[in-house]
CSV table of C-alpha atoms in Angstrom, one decimal:
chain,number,residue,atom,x,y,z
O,18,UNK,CA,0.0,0.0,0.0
O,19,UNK,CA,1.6,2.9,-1.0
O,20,UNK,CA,1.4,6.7,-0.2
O,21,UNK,CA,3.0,7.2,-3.7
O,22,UNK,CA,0.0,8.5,-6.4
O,23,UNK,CA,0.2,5.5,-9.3
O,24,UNK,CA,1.4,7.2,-13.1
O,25,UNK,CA,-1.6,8.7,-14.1
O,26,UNK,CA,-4.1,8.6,-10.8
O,27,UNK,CA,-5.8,11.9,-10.3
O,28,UNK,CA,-6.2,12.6,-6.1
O,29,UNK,CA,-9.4,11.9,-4.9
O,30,UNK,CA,-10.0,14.5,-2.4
O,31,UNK,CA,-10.7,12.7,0.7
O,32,UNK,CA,-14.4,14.6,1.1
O,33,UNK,CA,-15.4,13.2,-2.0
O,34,UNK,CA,-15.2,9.9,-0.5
O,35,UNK,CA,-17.0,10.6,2.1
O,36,UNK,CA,-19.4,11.9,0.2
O,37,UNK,CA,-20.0,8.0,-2.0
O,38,UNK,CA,-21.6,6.4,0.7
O,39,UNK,CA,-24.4,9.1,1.0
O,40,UNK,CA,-25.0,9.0,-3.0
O,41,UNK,CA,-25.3,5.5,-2.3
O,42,UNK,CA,-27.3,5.3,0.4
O,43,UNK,CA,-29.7,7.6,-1.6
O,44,UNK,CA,-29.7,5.6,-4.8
O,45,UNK,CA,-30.1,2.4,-2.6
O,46,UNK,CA,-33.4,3.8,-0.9
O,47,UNK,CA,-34.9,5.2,-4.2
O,48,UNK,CA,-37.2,3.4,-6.0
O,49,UNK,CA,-36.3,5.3,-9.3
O,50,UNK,CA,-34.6,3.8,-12.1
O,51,UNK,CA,-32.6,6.9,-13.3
O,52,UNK,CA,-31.9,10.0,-11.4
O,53,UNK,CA,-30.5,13.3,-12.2
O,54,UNK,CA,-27.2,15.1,-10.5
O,55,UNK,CA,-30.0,17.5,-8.7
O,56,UNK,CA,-32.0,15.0,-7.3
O,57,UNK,CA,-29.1,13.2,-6.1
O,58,UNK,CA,-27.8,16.5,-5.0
O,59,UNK,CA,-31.4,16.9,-3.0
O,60,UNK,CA,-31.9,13.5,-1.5
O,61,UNK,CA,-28.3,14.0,0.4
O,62,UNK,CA,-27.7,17.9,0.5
O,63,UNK,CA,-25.0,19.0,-1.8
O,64,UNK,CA,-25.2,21.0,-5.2
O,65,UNK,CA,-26.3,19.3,-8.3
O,66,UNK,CA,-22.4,20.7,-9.3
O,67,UNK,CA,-21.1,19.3,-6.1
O,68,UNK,CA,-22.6,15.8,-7.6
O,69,UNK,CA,-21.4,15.7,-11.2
O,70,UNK,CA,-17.8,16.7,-10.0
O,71,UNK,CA,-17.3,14.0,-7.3
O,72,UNK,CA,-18.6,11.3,-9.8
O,73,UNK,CA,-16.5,12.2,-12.6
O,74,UNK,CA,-13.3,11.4,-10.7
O,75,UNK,CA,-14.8,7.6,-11.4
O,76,UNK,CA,-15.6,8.2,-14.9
O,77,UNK,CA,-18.7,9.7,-17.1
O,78,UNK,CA,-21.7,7.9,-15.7
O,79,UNK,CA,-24.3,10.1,-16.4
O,80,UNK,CA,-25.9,11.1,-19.6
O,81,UNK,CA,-27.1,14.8,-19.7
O,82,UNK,CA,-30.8,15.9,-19.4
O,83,UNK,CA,-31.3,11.7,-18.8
O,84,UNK,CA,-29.5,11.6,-15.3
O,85,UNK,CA,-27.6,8.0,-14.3
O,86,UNK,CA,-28.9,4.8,-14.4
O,87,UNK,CA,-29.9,4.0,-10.4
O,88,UNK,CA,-28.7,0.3,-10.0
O,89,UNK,CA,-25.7,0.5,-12.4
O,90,UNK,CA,-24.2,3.7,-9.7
O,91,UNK,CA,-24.8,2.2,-6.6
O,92,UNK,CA,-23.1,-1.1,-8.0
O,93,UNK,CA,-20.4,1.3,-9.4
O,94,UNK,CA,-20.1,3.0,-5.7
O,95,UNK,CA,-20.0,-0.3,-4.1
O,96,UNK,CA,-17.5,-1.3,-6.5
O,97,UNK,CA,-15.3,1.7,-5.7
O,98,UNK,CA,-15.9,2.0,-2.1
O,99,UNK,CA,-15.0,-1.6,-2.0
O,100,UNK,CA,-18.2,-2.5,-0.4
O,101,UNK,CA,-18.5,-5.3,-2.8
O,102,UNK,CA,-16.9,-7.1,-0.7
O,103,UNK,CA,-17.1,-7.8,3.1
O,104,UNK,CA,-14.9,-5.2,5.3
O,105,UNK,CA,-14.6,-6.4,8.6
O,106,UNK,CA,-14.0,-3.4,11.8
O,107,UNK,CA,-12.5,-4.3,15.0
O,108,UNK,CA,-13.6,-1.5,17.8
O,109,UNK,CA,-11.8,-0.9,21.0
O,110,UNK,CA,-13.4,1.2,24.1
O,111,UNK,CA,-16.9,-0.1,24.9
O,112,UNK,CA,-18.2,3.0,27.0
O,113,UNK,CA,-20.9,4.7,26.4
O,114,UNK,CA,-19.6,6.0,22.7
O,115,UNK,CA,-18.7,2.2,21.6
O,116,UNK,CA,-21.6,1.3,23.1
O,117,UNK,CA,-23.9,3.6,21.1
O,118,UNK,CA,-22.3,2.2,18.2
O,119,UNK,CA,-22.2,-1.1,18.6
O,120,UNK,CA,-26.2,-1.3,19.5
O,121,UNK,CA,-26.3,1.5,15.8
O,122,UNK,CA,-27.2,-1.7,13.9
O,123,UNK,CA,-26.9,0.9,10.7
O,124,UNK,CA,-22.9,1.3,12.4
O,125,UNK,CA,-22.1,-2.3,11.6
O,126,UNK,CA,-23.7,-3.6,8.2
O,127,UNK,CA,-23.5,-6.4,6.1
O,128,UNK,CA,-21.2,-3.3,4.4
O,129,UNK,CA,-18.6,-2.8,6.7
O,130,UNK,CA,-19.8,-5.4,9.7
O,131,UNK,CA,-17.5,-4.9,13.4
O,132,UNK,CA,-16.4,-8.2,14.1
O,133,UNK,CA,-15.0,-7.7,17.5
O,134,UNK,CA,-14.4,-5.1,19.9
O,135,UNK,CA,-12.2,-4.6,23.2
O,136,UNK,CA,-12.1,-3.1,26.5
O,137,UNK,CA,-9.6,-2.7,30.0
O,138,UNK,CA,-12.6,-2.4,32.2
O,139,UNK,CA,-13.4,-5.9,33.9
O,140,UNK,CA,-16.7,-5.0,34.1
O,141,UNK,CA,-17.3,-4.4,30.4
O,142,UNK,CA,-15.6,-7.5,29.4
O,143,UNK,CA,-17.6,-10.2,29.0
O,144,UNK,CA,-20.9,-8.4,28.1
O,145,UNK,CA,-22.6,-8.5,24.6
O,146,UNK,CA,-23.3,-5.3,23.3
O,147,UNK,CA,-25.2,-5.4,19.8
O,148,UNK,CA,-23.6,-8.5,17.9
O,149,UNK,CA,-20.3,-8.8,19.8
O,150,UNK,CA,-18.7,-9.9,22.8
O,151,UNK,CA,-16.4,-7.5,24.7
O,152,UNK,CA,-12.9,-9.2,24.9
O,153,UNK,CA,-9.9,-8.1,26.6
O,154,UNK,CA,-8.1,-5.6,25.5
O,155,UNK,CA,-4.8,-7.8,25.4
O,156,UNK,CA,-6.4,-10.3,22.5
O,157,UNK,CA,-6.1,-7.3,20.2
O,158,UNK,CA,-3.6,-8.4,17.8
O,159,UNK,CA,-4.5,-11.8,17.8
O,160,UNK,CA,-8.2,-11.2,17.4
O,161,UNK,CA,-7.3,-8.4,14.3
O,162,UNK,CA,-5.3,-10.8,12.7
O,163,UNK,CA,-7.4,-14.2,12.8
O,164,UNK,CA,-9.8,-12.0,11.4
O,165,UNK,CA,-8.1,-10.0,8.9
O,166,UNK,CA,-9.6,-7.2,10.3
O,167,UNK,CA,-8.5,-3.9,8.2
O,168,UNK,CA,-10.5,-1.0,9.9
O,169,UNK,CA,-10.5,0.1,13.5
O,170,UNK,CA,-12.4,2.1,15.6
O,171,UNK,CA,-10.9,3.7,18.5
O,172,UNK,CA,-13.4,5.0,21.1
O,173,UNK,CA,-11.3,5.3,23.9
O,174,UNK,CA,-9.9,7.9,26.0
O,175,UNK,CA,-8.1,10.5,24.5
O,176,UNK,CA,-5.0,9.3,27.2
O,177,UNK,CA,-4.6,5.6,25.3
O,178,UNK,CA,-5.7,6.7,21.9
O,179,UNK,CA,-2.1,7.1,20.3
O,180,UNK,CA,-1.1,3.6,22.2
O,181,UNK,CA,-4.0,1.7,20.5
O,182,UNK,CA,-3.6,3.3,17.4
O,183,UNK,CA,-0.4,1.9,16.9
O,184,UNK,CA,-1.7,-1.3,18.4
O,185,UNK,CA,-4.0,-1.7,16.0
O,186,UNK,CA,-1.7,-0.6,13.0
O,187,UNK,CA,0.8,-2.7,14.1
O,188,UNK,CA,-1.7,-6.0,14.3
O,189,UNK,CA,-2.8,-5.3,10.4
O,190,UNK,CA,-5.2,-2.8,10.6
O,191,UNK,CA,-5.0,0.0,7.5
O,192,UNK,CA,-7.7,2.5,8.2
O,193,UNK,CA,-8.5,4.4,11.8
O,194,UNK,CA,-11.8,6.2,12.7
O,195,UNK,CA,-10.4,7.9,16.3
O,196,UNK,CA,-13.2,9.5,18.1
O,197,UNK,CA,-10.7,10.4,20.7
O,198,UNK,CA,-10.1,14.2,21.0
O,199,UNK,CA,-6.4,14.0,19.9
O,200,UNK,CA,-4.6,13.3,16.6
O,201,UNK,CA,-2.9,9.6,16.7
O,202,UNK,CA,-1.0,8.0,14.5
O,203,UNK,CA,1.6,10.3,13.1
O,204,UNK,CA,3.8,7.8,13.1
O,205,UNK,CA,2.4,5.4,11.2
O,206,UNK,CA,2.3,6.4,7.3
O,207,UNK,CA,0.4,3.4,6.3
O,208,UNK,CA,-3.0,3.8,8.2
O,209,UNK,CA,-5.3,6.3,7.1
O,210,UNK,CA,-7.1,7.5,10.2
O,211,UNK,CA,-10.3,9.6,9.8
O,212,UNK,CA,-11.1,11.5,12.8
O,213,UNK,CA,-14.8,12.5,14.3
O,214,UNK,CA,-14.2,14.6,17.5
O,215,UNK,CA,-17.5,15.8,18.5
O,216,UNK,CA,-16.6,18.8,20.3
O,217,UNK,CA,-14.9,20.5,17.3
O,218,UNK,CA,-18.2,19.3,15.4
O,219,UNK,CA,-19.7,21.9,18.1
O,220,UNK,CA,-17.3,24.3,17.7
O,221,UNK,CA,-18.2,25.0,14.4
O,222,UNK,CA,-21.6,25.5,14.6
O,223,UNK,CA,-21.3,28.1,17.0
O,224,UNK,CA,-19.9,30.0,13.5
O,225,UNK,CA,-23.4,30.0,11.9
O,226,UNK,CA,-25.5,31.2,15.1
O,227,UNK,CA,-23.1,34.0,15.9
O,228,UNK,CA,-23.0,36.8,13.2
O,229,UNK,CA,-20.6,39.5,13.4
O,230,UNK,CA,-20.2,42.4,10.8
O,231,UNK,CA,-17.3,40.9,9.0
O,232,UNK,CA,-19.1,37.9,8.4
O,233,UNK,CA,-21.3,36.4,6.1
O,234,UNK,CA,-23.4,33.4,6.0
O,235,UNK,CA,-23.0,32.4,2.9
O,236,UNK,CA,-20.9,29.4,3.4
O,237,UNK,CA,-20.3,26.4,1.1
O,238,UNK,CA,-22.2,23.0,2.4
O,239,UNK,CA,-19.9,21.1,1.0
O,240,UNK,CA,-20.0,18.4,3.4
Q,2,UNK,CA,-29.7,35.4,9.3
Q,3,UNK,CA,-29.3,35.9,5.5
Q,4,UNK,CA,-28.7,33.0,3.0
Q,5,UNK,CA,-27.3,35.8,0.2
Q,6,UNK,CA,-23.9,36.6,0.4
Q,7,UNK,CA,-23.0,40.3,1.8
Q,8,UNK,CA,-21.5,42.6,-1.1
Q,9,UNK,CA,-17.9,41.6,-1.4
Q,10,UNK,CA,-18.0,39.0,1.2
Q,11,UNK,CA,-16.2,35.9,0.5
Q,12,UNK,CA,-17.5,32.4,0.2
Q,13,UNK,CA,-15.8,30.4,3.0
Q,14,UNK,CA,-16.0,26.9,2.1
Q,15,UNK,CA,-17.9,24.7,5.3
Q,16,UNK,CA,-15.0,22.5,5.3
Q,17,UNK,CA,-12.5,25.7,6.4
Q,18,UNK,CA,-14.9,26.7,9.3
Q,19,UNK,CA,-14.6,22.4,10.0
Q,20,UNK,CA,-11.2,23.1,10.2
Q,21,UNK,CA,-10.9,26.0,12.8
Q,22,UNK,CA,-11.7,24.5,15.9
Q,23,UNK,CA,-8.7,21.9,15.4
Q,24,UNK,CA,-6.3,25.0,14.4
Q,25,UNK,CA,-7.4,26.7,17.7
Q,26,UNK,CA,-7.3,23.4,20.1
Q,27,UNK,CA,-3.8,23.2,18.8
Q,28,UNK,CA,-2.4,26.9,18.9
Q,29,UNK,CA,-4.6,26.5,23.0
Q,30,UNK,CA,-2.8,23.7,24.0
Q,31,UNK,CA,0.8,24.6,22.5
Q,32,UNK,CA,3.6,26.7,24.9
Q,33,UNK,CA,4.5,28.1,21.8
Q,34,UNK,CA,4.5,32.4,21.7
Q,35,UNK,CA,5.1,31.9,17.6
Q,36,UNK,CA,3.8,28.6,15.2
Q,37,UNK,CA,4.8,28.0,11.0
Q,38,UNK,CA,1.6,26.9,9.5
Q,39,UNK,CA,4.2,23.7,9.1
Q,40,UNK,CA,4.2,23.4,12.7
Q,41,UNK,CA,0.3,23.7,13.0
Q,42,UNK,CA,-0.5,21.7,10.1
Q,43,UNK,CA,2.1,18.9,11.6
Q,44,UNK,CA,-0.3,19.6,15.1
Q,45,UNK,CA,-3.6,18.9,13.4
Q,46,UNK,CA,-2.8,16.7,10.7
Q,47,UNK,CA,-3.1,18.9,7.9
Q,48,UNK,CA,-1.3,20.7,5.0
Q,49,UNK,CA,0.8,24.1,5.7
Q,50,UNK,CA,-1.0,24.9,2.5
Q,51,UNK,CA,-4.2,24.0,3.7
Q,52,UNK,CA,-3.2,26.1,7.3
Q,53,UNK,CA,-2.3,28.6,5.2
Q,54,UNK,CA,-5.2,29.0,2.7
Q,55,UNK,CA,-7.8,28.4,5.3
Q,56,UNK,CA,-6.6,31.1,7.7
Q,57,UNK,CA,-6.1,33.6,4.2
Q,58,UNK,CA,-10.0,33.7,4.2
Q,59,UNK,CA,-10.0,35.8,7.7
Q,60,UNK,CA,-6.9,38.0,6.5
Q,61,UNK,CA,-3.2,37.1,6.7
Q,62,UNK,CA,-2.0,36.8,10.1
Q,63,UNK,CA,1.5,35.5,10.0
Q,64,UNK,CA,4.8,36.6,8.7
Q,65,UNK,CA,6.8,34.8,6.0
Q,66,UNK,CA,9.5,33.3,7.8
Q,67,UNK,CA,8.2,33.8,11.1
Q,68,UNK,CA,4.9,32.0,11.6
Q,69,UNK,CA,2.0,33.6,13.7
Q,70,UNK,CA,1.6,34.5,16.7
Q,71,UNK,CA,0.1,32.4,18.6
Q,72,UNK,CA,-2.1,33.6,21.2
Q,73,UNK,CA,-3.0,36.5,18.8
Q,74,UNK,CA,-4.3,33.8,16.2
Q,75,UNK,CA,-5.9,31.8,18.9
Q,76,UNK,CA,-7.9,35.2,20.0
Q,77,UNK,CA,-8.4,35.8,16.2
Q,78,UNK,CA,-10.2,32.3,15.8
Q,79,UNK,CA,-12.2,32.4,18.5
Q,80,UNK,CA,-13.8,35.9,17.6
Q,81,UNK,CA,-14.3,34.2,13.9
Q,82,UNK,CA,-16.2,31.4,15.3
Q,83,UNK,CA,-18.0,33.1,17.7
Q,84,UNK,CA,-16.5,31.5,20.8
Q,85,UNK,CA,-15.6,34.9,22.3
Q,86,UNK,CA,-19.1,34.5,23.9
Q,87,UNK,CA,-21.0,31.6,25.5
Q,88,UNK,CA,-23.2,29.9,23.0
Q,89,UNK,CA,-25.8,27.4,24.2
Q,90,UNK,CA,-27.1,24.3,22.7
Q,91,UNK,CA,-29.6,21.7,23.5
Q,92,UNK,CA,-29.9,17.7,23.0
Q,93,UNK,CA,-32.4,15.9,22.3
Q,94,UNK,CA,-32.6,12.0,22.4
Q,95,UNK,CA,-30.6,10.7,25.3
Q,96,UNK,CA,-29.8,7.5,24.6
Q,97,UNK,CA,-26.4,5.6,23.9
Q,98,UNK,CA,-25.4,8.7,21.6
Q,99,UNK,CA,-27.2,11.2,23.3
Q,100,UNK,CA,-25.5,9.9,27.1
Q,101,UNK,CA,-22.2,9.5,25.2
Q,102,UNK,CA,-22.1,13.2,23.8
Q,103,UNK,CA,-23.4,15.0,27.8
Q,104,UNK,CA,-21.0,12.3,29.7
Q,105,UNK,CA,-18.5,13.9,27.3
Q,106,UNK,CA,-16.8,16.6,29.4
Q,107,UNK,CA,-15.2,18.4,26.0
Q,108,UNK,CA,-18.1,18.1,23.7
Q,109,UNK,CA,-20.1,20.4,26.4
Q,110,UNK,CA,-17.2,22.9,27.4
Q,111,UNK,CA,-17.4,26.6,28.6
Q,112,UNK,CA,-17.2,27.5,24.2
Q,113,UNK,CA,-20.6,25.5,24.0
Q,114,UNK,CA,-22.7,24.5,26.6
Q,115,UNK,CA,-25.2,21.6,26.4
Q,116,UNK,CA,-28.1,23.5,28.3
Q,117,UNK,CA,-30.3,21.0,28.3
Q,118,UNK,CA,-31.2,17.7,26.9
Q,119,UNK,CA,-35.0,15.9,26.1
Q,120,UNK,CA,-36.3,12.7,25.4
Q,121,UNK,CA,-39.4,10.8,25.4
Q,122,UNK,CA,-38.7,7.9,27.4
Q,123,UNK,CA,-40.3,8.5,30.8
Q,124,UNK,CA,-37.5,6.3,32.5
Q,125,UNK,CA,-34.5,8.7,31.0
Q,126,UNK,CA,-36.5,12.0,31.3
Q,127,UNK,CA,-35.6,13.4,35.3
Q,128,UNK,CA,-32.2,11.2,34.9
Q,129,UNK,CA,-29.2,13.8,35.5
Q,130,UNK,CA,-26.2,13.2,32.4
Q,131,UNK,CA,-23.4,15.1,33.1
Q,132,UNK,CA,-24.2,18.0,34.2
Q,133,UNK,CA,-27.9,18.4,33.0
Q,134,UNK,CA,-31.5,16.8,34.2
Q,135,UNK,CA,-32.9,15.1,31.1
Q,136,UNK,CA,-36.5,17.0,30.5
Q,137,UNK,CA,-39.6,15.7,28.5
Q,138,UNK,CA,-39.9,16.6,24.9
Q,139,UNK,CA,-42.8,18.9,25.6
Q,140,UNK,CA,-40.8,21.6,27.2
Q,141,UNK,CA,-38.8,21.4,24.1
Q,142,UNK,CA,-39.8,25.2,22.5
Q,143,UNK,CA,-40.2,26.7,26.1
Q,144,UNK,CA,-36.8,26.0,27.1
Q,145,UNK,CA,-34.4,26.6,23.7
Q,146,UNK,CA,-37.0,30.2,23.9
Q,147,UNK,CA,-35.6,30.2,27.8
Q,148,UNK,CA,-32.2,29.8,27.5
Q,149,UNK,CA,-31.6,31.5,24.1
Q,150,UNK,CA,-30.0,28.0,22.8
Q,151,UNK,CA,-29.0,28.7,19.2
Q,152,UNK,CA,-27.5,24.9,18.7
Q,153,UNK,CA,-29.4,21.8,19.0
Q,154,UNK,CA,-28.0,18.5,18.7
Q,155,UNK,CA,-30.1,15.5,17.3
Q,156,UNK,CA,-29.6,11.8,18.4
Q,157,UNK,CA,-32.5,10.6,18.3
Q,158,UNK,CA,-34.2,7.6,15.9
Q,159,UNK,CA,-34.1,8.7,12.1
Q,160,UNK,CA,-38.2,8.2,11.8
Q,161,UNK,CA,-38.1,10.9,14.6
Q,162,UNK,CA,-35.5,13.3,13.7
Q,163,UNK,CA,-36.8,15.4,10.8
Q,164,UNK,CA,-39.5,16.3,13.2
Q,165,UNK,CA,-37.4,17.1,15.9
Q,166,UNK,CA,-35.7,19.4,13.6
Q,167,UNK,CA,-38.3,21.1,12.7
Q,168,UNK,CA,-39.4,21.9,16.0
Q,169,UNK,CA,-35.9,22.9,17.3
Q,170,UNK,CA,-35.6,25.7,14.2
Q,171,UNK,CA,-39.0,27.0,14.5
Q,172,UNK,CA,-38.2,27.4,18.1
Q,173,UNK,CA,-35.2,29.5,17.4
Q,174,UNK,CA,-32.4,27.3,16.9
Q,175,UNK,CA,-30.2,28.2,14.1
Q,176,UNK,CA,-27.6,25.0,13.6
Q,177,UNK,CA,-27.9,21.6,14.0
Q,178,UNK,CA,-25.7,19.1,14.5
Q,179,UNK,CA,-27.6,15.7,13.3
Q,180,UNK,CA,-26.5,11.7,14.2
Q,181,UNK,CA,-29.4,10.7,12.9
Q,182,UNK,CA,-28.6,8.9,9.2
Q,183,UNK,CA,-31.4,11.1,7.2
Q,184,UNK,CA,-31.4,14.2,5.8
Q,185,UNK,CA,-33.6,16.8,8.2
Q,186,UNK,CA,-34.8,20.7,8.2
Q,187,UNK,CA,-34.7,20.3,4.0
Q,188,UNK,CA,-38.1,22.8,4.2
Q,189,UNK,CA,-35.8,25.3,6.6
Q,190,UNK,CA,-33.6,27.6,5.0
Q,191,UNK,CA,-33.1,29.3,8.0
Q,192,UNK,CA,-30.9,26.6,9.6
Q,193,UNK,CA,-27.6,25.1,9.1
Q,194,UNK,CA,-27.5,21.2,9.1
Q,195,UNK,CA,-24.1,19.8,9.9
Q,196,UNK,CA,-24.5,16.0,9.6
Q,197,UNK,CA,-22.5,13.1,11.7
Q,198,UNK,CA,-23.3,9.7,10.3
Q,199,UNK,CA,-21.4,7.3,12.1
Q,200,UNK,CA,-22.0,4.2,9.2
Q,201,UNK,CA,-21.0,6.6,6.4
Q,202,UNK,CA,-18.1,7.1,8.0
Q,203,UNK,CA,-17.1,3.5,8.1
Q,204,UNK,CA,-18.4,2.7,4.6
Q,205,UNK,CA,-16.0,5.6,3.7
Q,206,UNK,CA,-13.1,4.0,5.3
Q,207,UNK,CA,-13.6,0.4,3.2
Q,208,UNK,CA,-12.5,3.0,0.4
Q,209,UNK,CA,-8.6,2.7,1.8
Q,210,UNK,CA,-8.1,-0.9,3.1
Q,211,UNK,CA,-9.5,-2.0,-0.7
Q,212,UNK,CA,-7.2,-2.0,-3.1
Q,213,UNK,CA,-8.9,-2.3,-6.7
Q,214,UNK,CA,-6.1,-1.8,-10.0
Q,215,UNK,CA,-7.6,1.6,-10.6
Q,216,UNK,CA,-7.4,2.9,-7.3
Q,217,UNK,CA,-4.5,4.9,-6.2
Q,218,UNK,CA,-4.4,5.5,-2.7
Q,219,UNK,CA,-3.3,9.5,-3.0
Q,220,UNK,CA,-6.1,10.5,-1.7
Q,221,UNK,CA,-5.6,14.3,-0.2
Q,222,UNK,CA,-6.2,14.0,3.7
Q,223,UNK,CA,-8.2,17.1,3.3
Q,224,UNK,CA,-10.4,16.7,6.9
């Protein structure tokens, strides 16, 4: 896996990939045969423009004034997300954060499904929570690897974030989502970690209820 | 609260204001009296040219060479996002999520204060999380009108949370932050929607533990 672009690649900005599972999950749950870049755009809250551009980093799948074929793009999303496939997600911290997504049966699909997940606390290990049992946090590596778990989700505190980060790129794991309030992983160039730290989320909000003169509201939703 | 930008103003892309709250957790933590955008790129895992484009939109604050000073820029982002002043928020749906986010002592912090939190289920509602009393849903309007709260935070069921929405912006809230994996408040432009959809977020990260032939891995780490 290499951080290198291949001759000829064009980057994929990062928001555009998280933007595919939305189209997808749009084009899934509509009962239309074709659909339009603007009524893509509408079912999941971006531009019509917004649309067109992240799809044409995958080729021309549209045809204009006709829209895109509904089945033939969500196979071609799956295909590209590389949810044609079973993922499996490993997830360590089972308070009340890995709890609420464990029991998120939408959290772990048929898509991306989490396998397994850990805990320190004696208390916690042991339980079932959604699909899984809480196991210890010292069968990690051994559990990731009989497995051939790739993602990981770290929902711990922000104290042993860094420490199970590595843990988990260490045991095989390629790609991070770190709820923990601190940035992990510098040191490992071959995980891709994704953060979701819910008090910046906040944060930012408080940019759109407070205006000042200098400021205006017109902002790009682009995510 | 206008949708139309002001003469002149210009369009700050959603994924820059995203941005700020990392850049000022960084430059608040740091001992540092002067920071390269290197240095607080390498702090929040982004690009100097990405530091240095997204503070550009608010004016140029450091020197070539030098690097900004820190807690001028700190003061600077703060007034940009509106965190000069206390901005309140409410939750509703205290659940896993909902317990998860007040139990978190960061998410509600003296920048954005979780005011108070509603739900439905008579066993939750008169529970205290964190630092709040869980209230029914009726008092809903009378308390965001109360308190002023300009943030509400969604977590509850998707089949409930368009509605909840709804009756947060008509009551006077003017961004939400939604868990819930549908698309709410379509029918009100008055309010920002910032969405958190924990499964798109791992069907996203399948896209970098896949490797299909045409899939280069250069993906910019743009969030």
């Amino acid at each position: 896996m290499s951080q290198v672009p291949s001759p000829g690649a064009r980057r994929i900005p990062d928001a555009t990939i998280r933007r595919l599972p939305a189209y997808l999950r749009a084009l899934e749950r509509s009962s239309l045969s074709r659909m339009t870049s603007g009524e893509l755009g509408q079912l999941t809250g971006f531009s019509s423009e917004q649309v067109r551009k992240d799809l044409a980093y995958f080729g021309a799948f549209g045809t204009r004034g006709v829209g895109y074929e509904v089945p033939a793009l969500a196979r071609e999303i799956r295909r590209i997300l590389g949810l044609d496939r079973e993922v499996l997600a490993v997830l360590v911290g089972a308070g009340h954060l890995g709890t609420a997504l464990l029991r998120y049966s939408q959290f772990s699909s048929q898509d991306v499904q989490v396998a397994a997940a850990f805990d320190v606390d004696p208390r916690v290990v042991g339980t079932t929570i959604g699909r899984v049992v809480v196991e210890p946090l010292e069968h990690l590596e051994e559990r990731v690897q009989e497995l051939g778990a790739r993602i990981g989700i770290v929902a711990v505190p922000a104290g042993a974030a860094n420490a199970v980060g590595e843990r988990l790129t260490r045991a095989g794991v390629r790609a991070i989502l770190n709820f923990a309030p601190v940035t992990i992983c510098q040191a490992c160039p071959e995980v891709v970690v994704h953060n979701i730290d819910l008090a910046l989320e906040l944060q930012a909000l408080a940019y759109f209820v407070t205006v000042t003169p200098d400021k205006s509201l017109a902002v790009e939703r682009d995510l």
